[in-house]
CSV table of C-alpha atoms in Angstrom, one decimal:
chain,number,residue,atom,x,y,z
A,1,UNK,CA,0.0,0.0,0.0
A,2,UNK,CA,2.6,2.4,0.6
A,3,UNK,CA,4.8,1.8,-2.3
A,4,UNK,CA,1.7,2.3,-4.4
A,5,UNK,CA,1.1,5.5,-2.8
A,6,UNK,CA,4.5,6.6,-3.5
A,7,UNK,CA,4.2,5.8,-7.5
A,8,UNK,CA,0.5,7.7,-7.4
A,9,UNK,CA,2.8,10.6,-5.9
A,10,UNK,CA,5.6,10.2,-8.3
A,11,UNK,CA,3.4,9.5,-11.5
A,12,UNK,CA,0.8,12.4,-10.6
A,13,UNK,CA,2.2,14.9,-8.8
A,14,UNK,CA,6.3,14.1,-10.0
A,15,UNK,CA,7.6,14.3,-6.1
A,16,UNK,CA,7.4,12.6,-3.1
A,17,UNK,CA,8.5,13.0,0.7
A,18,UNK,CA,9.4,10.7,3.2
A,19,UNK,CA,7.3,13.2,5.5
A,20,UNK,CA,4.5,12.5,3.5
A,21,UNK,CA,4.1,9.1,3.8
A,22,UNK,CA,5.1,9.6,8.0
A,23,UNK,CA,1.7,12.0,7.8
A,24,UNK,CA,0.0,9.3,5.7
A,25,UNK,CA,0.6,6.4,7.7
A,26,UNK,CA,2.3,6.9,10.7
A,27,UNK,CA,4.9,5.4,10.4
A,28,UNK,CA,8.8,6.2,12.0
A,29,UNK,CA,11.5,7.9,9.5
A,30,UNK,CA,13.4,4.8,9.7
A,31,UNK,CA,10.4,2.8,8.1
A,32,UNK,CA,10.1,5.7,6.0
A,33,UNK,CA,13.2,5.4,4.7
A,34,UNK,CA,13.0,1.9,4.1
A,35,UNK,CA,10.1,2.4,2.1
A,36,UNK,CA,11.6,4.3,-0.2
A,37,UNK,CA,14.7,2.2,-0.4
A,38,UNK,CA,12.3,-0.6,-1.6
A,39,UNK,CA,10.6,1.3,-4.1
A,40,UNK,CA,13.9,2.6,-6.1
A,41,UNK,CA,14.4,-1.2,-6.0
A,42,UNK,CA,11.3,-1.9,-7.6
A,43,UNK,CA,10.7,1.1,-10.0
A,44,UNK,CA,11.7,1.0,-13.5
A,45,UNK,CA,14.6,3.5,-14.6
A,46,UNK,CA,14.5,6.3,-14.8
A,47,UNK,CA,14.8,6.4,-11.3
A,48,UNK,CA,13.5,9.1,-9.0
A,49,UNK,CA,16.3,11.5,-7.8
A,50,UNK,CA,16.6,13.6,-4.5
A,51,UNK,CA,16.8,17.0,-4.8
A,52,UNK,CA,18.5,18.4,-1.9
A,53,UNK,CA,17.7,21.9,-2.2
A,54,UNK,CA,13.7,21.1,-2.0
A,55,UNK,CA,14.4,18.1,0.0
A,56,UNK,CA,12.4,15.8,-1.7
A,57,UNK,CA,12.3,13.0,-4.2
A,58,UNK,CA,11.8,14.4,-8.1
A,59,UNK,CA,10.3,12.1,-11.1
A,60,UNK,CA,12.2,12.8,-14.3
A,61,UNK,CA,10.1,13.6,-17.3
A,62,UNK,CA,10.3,10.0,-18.3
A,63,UNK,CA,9.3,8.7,-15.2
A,64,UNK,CA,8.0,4.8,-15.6
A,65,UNK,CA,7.2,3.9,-12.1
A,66,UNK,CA,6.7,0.5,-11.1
A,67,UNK,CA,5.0,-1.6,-13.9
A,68,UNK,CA,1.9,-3.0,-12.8
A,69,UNK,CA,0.7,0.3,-11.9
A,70,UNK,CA,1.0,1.6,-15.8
A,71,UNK,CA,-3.2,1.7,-16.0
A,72,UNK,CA,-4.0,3.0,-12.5
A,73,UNK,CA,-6.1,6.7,-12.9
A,74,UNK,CA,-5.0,9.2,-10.7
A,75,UNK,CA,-5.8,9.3,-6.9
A,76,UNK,CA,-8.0,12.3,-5.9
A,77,UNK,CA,-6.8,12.2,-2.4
A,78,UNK,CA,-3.2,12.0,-3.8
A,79,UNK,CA,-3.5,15.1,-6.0
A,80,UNK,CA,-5.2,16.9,-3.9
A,81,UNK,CA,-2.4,16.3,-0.7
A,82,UNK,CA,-0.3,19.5,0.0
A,83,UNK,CA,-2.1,21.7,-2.0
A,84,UNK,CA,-3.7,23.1,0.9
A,85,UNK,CA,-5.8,26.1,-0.3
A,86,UNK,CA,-4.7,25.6,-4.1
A,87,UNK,CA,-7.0,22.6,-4.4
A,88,UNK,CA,-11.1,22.5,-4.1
A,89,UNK,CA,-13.8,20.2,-5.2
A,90,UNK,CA,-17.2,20.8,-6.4
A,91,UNK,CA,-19.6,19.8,-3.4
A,92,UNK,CA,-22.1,16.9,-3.9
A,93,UNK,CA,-25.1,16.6,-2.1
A,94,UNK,CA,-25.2,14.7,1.2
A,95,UNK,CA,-26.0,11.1,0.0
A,96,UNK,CA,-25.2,9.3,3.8
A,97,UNK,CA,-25.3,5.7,3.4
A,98,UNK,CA,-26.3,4.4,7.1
A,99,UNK,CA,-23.7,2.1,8.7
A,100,UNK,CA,-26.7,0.3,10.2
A,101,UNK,CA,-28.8,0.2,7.2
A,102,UNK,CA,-26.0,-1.0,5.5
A,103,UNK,CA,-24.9,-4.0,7.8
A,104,UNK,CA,-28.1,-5.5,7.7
A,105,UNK,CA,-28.5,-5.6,4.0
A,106,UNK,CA,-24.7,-6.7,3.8
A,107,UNK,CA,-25.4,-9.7,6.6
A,108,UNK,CA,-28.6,-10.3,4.6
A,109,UNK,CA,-26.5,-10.8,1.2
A,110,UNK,CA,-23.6,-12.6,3.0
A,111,UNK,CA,-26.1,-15.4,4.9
A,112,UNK,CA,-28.3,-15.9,2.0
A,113,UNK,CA,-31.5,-14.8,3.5
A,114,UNK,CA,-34.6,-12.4,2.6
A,115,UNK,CA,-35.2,-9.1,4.2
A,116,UNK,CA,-37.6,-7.0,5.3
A,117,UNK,CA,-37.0,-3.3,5.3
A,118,UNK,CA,-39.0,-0.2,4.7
A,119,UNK,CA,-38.3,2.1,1.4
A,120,UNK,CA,-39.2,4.7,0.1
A,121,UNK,CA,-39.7,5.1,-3.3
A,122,UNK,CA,-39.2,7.7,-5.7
A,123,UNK,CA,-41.9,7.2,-8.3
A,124,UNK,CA,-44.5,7.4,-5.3
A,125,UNK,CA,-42.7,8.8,-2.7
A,126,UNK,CA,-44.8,6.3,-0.1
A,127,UNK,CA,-42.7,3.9,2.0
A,128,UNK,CA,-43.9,0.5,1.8
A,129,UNK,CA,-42.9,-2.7,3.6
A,130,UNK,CA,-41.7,-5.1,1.5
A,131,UNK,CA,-39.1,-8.2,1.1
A,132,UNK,CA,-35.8,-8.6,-0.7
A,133,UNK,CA,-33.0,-10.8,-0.9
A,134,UNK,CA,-30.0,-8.5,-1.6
A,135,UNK,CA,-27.5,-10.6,-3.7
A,136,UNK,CA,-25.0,-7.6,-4.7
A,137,UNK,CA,-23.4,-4.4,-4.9
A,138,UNK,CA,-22.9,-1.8,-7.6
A,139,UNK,CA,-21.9,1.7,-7.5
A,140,UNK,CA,-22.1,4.6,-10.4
A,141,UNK,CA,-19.8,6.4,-8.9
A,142,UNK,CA,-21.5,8.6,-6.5
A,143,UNK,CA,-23.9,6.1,-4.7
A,144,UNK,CA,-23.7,2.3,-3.4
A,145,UNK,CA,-26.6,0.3,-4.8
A,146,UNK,CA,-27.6,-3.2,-3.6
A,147,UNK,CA,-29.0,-5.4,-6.3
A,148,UNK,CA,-31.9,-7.0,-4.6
A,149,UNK,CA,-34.5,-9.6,-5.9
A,150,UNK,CA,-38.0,-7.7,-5.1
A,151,UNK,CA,-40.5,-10.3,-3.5
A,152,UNK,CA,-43.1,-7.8,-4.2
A,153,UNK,CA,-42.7,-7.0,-7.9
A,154,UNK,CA,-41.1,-10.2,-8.4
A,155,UNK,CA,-38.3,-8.7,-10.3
A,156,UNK,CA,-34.3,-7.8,-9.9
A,157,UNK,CA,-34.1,-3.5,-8.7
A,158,UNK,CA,-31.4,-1.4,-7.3
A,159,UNK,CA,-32.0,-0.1,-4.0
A,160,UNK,CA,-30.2,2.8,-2.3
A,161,UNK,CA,-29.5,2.0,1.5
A,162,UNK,CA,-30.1,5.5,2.2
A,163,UNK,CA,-34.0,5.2,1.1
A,164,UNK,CA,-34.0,2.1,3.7
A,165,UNK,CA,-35.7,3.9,6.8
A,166,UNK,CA,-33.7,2.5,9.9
A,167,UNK,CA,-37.1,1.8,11.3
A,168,UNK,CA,-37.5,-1.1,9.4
A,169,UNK,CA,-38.0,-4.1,11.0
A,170,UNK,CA,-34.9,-6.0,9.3
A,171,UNK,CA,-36.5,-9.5,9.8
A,172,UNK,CA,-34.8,-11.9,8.0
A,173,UNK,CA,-36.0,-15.5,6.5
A,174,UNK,CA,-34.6,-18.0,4.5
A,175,UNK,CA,-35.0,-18.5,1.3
A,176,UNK,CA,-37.8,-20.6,0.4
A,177,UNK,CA,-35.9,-21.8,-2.8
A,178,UNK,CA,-33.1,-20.4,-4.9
A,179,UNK,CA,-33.2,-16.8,-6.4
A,180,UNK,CA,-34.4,-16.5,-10.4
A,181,UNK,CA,-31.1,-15.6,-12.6
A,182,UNK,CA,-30.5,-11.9,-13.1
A,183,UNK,CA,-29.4,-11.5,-16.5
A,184,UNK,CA,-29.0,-8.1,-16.1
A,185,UNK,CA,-25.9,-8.4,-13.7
A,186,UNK,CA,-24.5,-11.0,-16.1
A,187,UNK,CA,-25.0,-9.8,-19.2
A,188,UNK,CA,-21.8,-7.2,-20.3
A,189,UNK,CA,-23.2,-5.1,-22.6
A,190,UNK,CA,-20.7,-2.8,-25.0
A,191,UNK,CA,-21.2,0.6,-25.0
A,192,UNK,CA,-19.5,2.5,-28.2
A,193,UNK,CA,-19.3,6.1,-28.3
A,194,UNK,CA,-18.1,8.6,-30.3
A,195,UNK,CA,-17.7,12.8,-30.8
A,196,UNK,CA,-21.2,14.0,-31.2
A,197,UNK,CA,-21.7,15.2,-35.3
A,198,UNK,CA,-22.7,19.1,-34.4
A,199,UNK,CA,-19.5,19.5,-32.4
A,200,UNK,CA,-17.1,21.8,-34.8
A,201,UNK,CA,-13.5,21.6,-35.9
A,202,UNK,CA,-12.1,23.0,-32.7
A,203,UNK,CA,-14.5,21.1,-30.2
A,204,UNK,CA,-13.6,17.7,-31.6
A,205,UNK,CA,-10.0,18.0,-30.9
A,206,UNK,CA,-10.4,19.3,-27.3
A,207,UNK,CA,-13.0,16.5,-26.5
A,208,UNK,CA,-10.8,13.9,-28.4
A,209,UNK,CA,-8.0,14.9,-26.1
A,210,UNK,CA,-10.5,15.0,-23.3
A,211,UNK,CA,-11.7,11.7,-23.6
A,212,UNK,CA,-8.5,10.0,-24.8
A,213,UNK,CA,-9.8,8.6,-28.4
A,214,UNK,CA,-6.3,8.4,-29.2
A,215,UNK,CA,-7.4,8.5,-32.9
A,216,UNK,CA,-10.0,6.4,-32.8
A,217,UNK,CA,-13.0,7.2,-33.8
A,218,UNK,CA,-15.1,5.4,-31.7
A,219,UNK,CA,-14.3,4.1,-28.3
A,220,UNK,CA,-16.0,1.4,-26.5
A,221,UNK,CA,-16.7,0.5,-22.8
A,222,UNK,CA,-18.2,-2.4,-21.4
A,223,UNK,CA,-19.9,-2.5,-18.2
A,224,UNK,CA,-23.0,-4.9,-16.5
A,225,UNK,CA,-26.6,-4.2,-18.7
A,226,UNK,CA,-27.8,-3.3,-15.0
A,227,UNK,CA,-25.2,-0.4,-14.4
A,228,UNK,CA,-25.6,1.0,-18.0
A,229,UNK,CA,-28.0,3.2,-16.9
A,230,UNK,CA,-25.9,4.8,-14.6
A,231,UNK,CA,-23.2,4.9,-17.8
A,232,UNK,CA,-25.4,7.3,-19.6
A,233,UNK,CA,-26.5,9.3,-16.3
A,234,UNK,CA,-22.6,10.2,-15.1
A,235,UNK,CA,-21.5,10.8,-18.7
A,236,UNK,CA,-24.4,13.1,-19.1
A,237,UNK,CA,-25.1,11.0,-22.8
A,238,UNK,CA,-28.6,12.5,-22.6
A,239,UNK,CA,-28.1,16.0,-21.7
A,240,UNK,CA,-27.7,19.1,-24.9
A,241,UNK,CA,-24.3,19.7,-23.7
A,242,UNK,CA,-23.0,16.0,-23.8
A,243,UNK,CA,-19.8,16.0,-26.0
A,244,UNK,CA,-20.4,12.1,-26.9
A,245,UNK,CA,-23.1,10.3,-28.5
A,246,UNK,CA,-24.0,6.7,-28.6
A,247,UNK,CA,-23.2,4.8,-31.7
A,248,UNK,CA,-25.4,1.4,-32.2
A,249,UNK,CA,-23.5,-1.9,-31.5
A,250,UNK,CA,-24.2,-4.8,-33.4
């Protein structure tokens, strides 16, 4: 974990500290220091060098890293430490996902069993009663979704912990016999997309760049058909301002 850190430092920010990973960890200079022996052991040349007037460790231009760490996107938390007042995020609203909530439906999935909870839901805004064997976890990238089978509209949904009122009466039964398959969850579905056609000259190089097409003029995801939902919701696919489209897959 802390030689990973260390190559998210390098990789995205070009420096590292031995103080930082002290602050990060806790850990003694002398483990510090070991550390960093270990990862100019490990990482591919060229190697980091100290610069003693800053007093830190400094990537090179060329800077490699270690090599199973080539694909790894950059670490919010790691870009973001040292800035101080330099560095701001825009704020999302207060989704809390209740520890309680979220241990019952979690001991639920892990034993196997139905549960009952209360939920509130969106289309109606009533909270109803209702059974549901959670059987697995998604998230979009802002919220944690259970995949549940629905006794009550006998059906695979999504369900937000957070819509699960704390009140509920988390009664749990076995399952009377084994859940129907979701093919939803098991299906991987590819997504291709591509610059949108009324984006001009100057917009399709900037959102090429953007979204790394690498001169290709399509590029394509795959993800579960239940999450692909969420695909076209965070990418804002169906919004005016979307600079990507959908392109049919065969």
């Amino acid at each position: 974990m802390r030689l990973a850190y260390l190559d998210q430092c390098f990789r995205w920010r070009g420096q590292a500290t031995r103080g930082a990973l002290i602050r990060r960890f806790g850990i003694s200079q002398a483990q510090a220091a070991v550390d960093f022996r270990e990862y100019l052991a490990r990482c591919r040349e060229p190697f980091p060098v100290y610069d003693t007037v800053r007093k830190t460790y400094v990537a090179s231009d060329g800077h490699l890293g270690l090599e199973d760490a080539d694909d790894l996107p950059p670490m919010l938390d790691v870009v973001a430490d040292g800035a101080g007042e330099r560095f701001d995020s825009l704020p999302m609203p207060d989704r809390q996902c209740p520890a309680t909530v979220m241990r019952h439906l979690y001991r639920a999935m892990d034993r196997n069993v139905r549960i009952e909870i209360d939920y509130v839901s969106m289309s109606s805004g009533r909270t109803t009663s209702q059974w549901i064997a959670p059987a697995r976890i998604g998230f979009d990238g802002e919220r944690l979704h259970f995949r549940a089978w629905s006794f009550r509209h006998a059906e695979w949904r999504d369900y937000l912990p957070v819509r699960v009122s704390d009140a509920s009466t988390f009664a749990t039964e076995p399952l009377a016999e084994p859940l129907p398959r979701d093919e939803e969850w098991e299906t991987i579905v590819r997504v291709a997309l591509r610059l949108r056609s009324d984006l001009s000259v100057e917009q399709r190089q900037a959102a090429r760049e953007e979204y790394g097409f690498d001169g290709e003029e399509v590029v394509v995801v795959e993800t579960r058909a239940a999450l692909a939902f969420y695909l076209d919701r965070r990418w804002g696919l169906d919004l005016p301002g979307s600079r990507l489209e959908r392109v049919p897959v065969e």
